């Protein structure tokens, strides 16, 4: 995965922050969906690589329980975690044991589960009134 993630970093659109991110999402039926961060001068319109990959899969019909693993690489020597908007999307579509593997640009990585990254999710149960 490291080589594909490094290659994908070149497709990121990050002219403002220069913080390039790539993602590869693996489904339970062994398909993959890729994503890169896409910035916008209006920062609120920026989309993270993680969400691009997840939304591509969802637009093809995948749903909660269909995801095995998400790989995320930042173009930095430091391993960085995912933003909370992405974690909210993880809570919507990932099972607790879905793996999220975070890489730096050297290929070093740390592995987490959705449950570890999102210990107190806001989900459909919170909407029951």
PDB file of C-alpha atoms in Angstrom:
ATOM      1  CA  UNK A   1       0.000   0.000   0.000  1.00  0.00           C
ATOM      2  CA  UNK A   2       2.853   2.375   0.782  1.00  0.00           C
ATOM      3  CA  UNK A   3       3.894   2.791  -2.862  1.00  0.00           C
ATOM      4  CA  UNK A   4       0.327   3.370  -4.086  1.00  0.00           C
ATOM      5  CA  UNK A   5      -0.292   5.906  -1.289  1.00  0.00           C
ATOM      6  CA  UNK A   6       2.924   7.761  -2.203  1.00  0.00           C
ATOM      7  CA  UNK A   7       1.853   7.820  -5.852  1.00  0.00           C
ATOM      8  CA  UNK A   8      -1.586   9.145  -4.922  1.00  0.00           C
ATOM      9  CA  UNK A   9      -0.050  12.033  -2.937  1.00  0.00           C
ATOM     10  CA  UNK A  10       0.910  13.563  -6.296  1.00  0.00           C
ATOM     11  CA  UNK A  11      -2.783  13.804  -7.192  1.00  0.00           C
ATOM     12  CA  UNK A  12      -3.745  15.780  -4.089  1.00  0.00           C
ATOM     13  CA  UNK A  13      -4.947  19.331  -4.692  1.00  0.00           C
ATOM     14  CA  UNK A  14      -3.480  21.299  -1.780  1.00  0.00           C
ATOM     15  CA  UNK A  15      -2.314  24.691  -3.103  1.00  0.00           C
ATOM     16  CA  UNK A  16      -3.168  26.508   0.144  1.00  0.00           C
ATOM     17  CA  UNK A  17      -1.970  24.299   2.990  1.00  0.00           C
ATOM     18  CA  UNK A  18       0.572  22.280   0.971  1.00  0.00           C
ATOM     19  CA  UNK A  19      -0.502  19.390   3.268  1.00  0.00           C
ATOM     20  CA  UNK A  20      -1.102  16.532   0.852  1.00  0.00           C
ATOM     21  CA  UNK A  21      -3.047  13.456   1.957  1.00  0.00           C
ATOM     22  CA  UNK A  22      -3.922  10.215   0.182  1.00  0.00           C
ATOM     23  CA  UNK A  23      -6.251   7.384   1.147  1.00  0.00           C
ATOM     24  CA  UNK A  24      -7.049   3.853   0.027  1.00  0.00           C
ATOM     25  CA  UNK A  25     -10.236   2.179   1.247  1.00  0.00           C
ATOM     26  CA  UNK A  26     -10.520  -1.617   1.134  1.00  0.00           C
ATOM     27  CA  UNK A  27     -13.957  -3.211   0.990  1.00  0.00           C
ATOM     28  CA  UNK A  28     -14.882  -6.605   2.400  1.00  0.00           C
ATOM     29  CA  UNK A  29     -15.215  -7.936  -1.162  1.00  0.00           C
ATOM     30  CA  UNK A  30     -11.630  -6.791  -1.918  1.00  0.00           C
ATOM     31  CA  UNK A  31     -12.349  -3.739  -4.046  1.00  0.00           C
ATOM     32  CA  UNK A  32     -10.430  -0.544  -3.415  1.00  0.00           C
ATOM     33  CA  UNK A  33     -11.377   3.104  -3.623  1.00  0.00           C
ATOM     34  CA  UNK A  34      -8.833   5.890  -3.572  1.00  0.00           C
ATOM     35  CA  UNK A  35      -8.982   9.487  -2.478  1.00  0.00           C
ATOM     36  CA  UNK A  36      -6.858  12.592  -2.095  1.00  0.00           C
ATOM     37  CA  UNK A  37      -7.529  15.823  -0.295  1.00  0.00           C
ATOM     38  CA  UNK A  38      -9.061  18.528  -2.463  1.00  0.00           C
ATOM     39  CA  UNK A  39      -8.721  22.049  -1.111  1.00  0.00           C
ATOM     40  CA  UNK A  40     -10.698  25.145  -1.930  1.00  0.00           C
ATOM     41  CA  UNK A  41     -10.023  28.847  -1.355  1.00  0.00           C
ATOM     42  CA  UNK A  42     -13.143  28.686   0.800  1.00  0.00           C
ATOM     43  CA  UNK A  43     -11.640  26.271   3.330  1.00  0.00           C
ATOM     44  CA  UNK A  44     -15.030  24.910   4.390  1.00  0.00           C
ATOM     45  CA  UNK A  45     -15.442  23.485   0.887  1.00  0.00           C
ATOM     46  CA  UNK A  46     -12.259  21.425   1.249  1.00  0.00           C
ATOM     47  CA  UNK A  47     -12.727  17.633   1.314  1.00  0.00           C
ATOM     48  CA  UNK A  48     -10.330  15.220   3.016  1.00  0.00           C
ATOM     49  CA  UNK A  49      -8.816  12.222   1.236  1.00  0.00           C
ATOM     50  CA  UNK A  50     -10.524   9.832   3.645  1.00  0.00           C
ATOM     51  CA  UNK A  51     -13.992  11.158   2.850  1.00  0.00           C
ATOM     52  CA  UNK A  52     -13.317  11.212  -0.898  1.00  0.00           C
ATOM     53  CA  UNK A  53     -12.477   7.475  -0.831  1.00  0.00           C
ATOM     54  CA  UNK A  54     -15.460   6.616   1.398  1.00  0.00           C
ATOM     55  CA  UNK A  55     -17.921   8.702  -0.619  1.00  0.00           C
ATOM     56  CA  UNK A  56     -16.714   7.143  -3.887  1.00  0.00           C
ATOM     57  CA  UNK A  57     -17.465   3.692  -2.438  1.00  0.00           C
ATOM     58  CA  UNK A  58     -20.832   4.771  -1.021  1.00  0.00           C
ATOM     59  CA  UNK A  59     -21.778   6.258  -4.399  1.00  0.00           C
ATOM     60  CA  UNK A  60     -21.156   2.793  -5.867  1.00  0.00           C
ATOM     61  CA  UNK A  61     -23.555   1.159  -3.390  1.00  0.00           C
ATOM     62  CA  UNK A  62     -21.367   0.190  -0.435  1.00  0.00           C
ATOM     63  CA  UNK A  63     -22.804   0.675   3.041  1.00  0.00           C
ATOM     64  CA  UNK A  64     -21.932   0.229   6.699  1.00  0.00           C
ATOM     65  CA  UNK A  65     -20.307  -3.143   7.262  1.00  0.00           C
ATOM     66  CA  UNK A  66     -18.843  -3.270   3.746  1.00  0.00           C
ATOM     67  CA  UNK A  67     -15.470  -1.772   4.700  1.00  0.00           C
ATOM     68  CA  UNK A  68     -12.447  -3.678   5.917  1.00  0.00           C
ATOM     69  CA  UNK A  69      -9.611  -1.179   6.139  1.00  0.00           C
ATOM     70  CA  UNK A  70      -8.672   2.433   5.406  1.00  0.00           C
ATOM     71  CA  UNK A  71      -5.070   3.466   4.693  1.00  0.00           C
ATOM     72  CA  UNK A  72      -4.229   7.173   5.073  1.00  0.00           C
ATOM     73  CA  UNK A  73      -0.878   8.790   4.247  1.00  0.00           C
ATOM     74  CA  UNK A  74       0.223  12.350   4.944  1.00  0.00           C
ATOM     75  CA  UNK A  75       3.090  14.006   3.085  1.00  0.00           C
ATOM     76  CA  UNK A  76       5.029  14.559   6.289  1.00  0.00           C
ATOM     77  CA  UNK A  77       7.612  12.660   8.346  1.00  0.00           C
ATOM     78  CA  UNK A  78       5.088  12.741  11.204  1.00  0.00           C
ATOM     79  CA  UNK A  79       2.194  10.268  11.378  1.00  0.00           C
ATOM     80  CA  UNK A  80      -0.964  12.379  11.649  1.00  0.00           C
ATOM     81  CA  UNK A  81      -4.456  11.426  12.714  1.00  0.00           C
ATOM     82  CA  UNK A  82      -7.741  12.077  10.933  1.00  0.00           C
ATOM     83  CA  UNK A  83      -9.860  15.171  11.474  1.00  0.00           C
ATOM     84  CA  UNK A  84     -13.114  14.934  13.382  1.00  0.00           C
ATOM     85  CA  UNK A  85     -15.269  15.416  10.290  1.00  0.00           C
ATOM     86  CA  UNK A  86     -13.682  12.246   8.885  1.00  0.00           C
ATOM     87  CA  UNK A  87     -14.136  10.468  12.210  1.00  0.00           C
ATOM     88  CA  UNK A  88     -17.839  11.317  12.090  1.00  0.00           C
ATOM     89  CA  UNK A  89     -18.032   9.719   8.628  1.00  0.00           C
ATOM     90  CA  UNK A  90     -16.169   6.683  10.017  1.00  0.00           C
ATOM     91  CA  UNK A  91     -18.854   6.426  12.690  1.00  0.00           C
ATOM     92  CA  UNK A  92     -21.538   6.383  10.014  1.00  0.00           C
ATOM     93  CA  UNK A  93     -19.992   3.767   7.722  1.00  0.00           C
ATOM     94  CA  UNK A  94     -17.397   1.689   9.614  1.00  0.00           C
ATOM     95  CA  UNK A  95     -17.876  -1.136  12.080  1.00  0.00           C
ATOM     96  CA  UNK A  96     -16.037  -0.824  15.393  1.00  0.00           C
ATOM     97  CA  UNK A  97     -13.331  -3.255  14.222  1.00  0.00           C
ATOM     98  CA  UNK A  98     -12.669  -1.560  10.859  1.00  0.00           C
ATOM     99  CA  UNK A  99      -8.958  -0.803  10.718  1.00  0.00           C
ATOM    100  CA  UNK A 100      -7.583   2.673  10.042  1.00  0.00           C
ATOM    101  CA  UNK A 101      -3.877   2.619   9.233  1.00  0.00           C
ATOM    102  CA  UNK A 102      -2.092   5.971   9.417  1.00  0.00           C
ATOM    103  CA  UNK A 103       1.185   6.455   7.501  1.00  0.00           C
ATOM    104  CA  UNK A 104       3.843   9.112   7.230  1.00  0.00           C
ATOM    105  CA  UNK A 105       5.601   9.747   3.905  1.00  0.00           C
ATOM    106  CA  UNK A 106       8.384   7.321   4.862  1.00  0.00           C
ATOM    107  CA  UNK A 107       5.894   4.453   5.019  1.00  0.00           C
ATOM    108  CA  UNK A 108       5.967   4.120   8.802  1.00  0.00           C
ATOM    109  CA  UNK A 109       2.510   3.462  10.176  1.00  0.00           C
ATOM    110  CA  UNK A 110       0.267   2.964  13.189  1.00  0.00           C
ATOM    111  CA  UNK A 111      -2.905   0.872  13.129  1.00  0.00           C
ATOM    112  CA  UNK A 112      -6.120   1.739  14.968  1.00  0.00           C
ATOM    113  CA  UNK A 113      -9.702   0.560  14.911  1.00  0.00           C
ATOM    114  CA  UNK A 114     -12.697   2.813  14.349  1.00  0.00           C
ATOM    115  CA  UNK A 115     -13.665   2.157  17.974  1.00  0.00           C
ATOM    116  CA  UNK A 116     -10.252   3.434  19.171  1.00  0.00           C
ATOM    117  CA  UNK A 117     -10.339   6.595  17.016  1.00  0.00           C
ATOM    118  CA  UNK A 118     -14.037   7.271  17.692  1.00  0.00           C
ATOM    119  CA  UNK A 119     -14.731   6.140  21.280  1.00  0.00           C
ATOM    120  CA  UNK A 120     -17.859   8.271  21.791  1.00  0.00           C
ATOM    121  CA  UNK A 121     -19.526   8.560  18.396  1.00  0.00           C
ATOM    122  CA  UNK A 122     -22.562  10.610  17.537  1.00  0.00           C
ATOM    123  CA  UNK A 123     -24.749   8.164  15.649  1.00  0.00           C
ATOM    124  CA  UNK A 124     -28.346   7.239  14.845  1.00  0.00           C
ATOM    125  CA  UNK A 125     -29.016   6.244  18.462  1.00  0.00           C
ATOM    126  CA  UNK A 126     -28.427   9.870  19.473  1.00  0.00           C
ATOM    127  CA  UNK A 127     -31.279  10.920  17.208  1.00  0.00           C
ATOM    128  CA  UNK A 128     -33.846   8.858  19.128  1.00  0.00           C
ATOM    129  CA  UNK A 129     -35.882  11.307  21.195  1.00  0.00           C
TER     130      UNK A 129
END
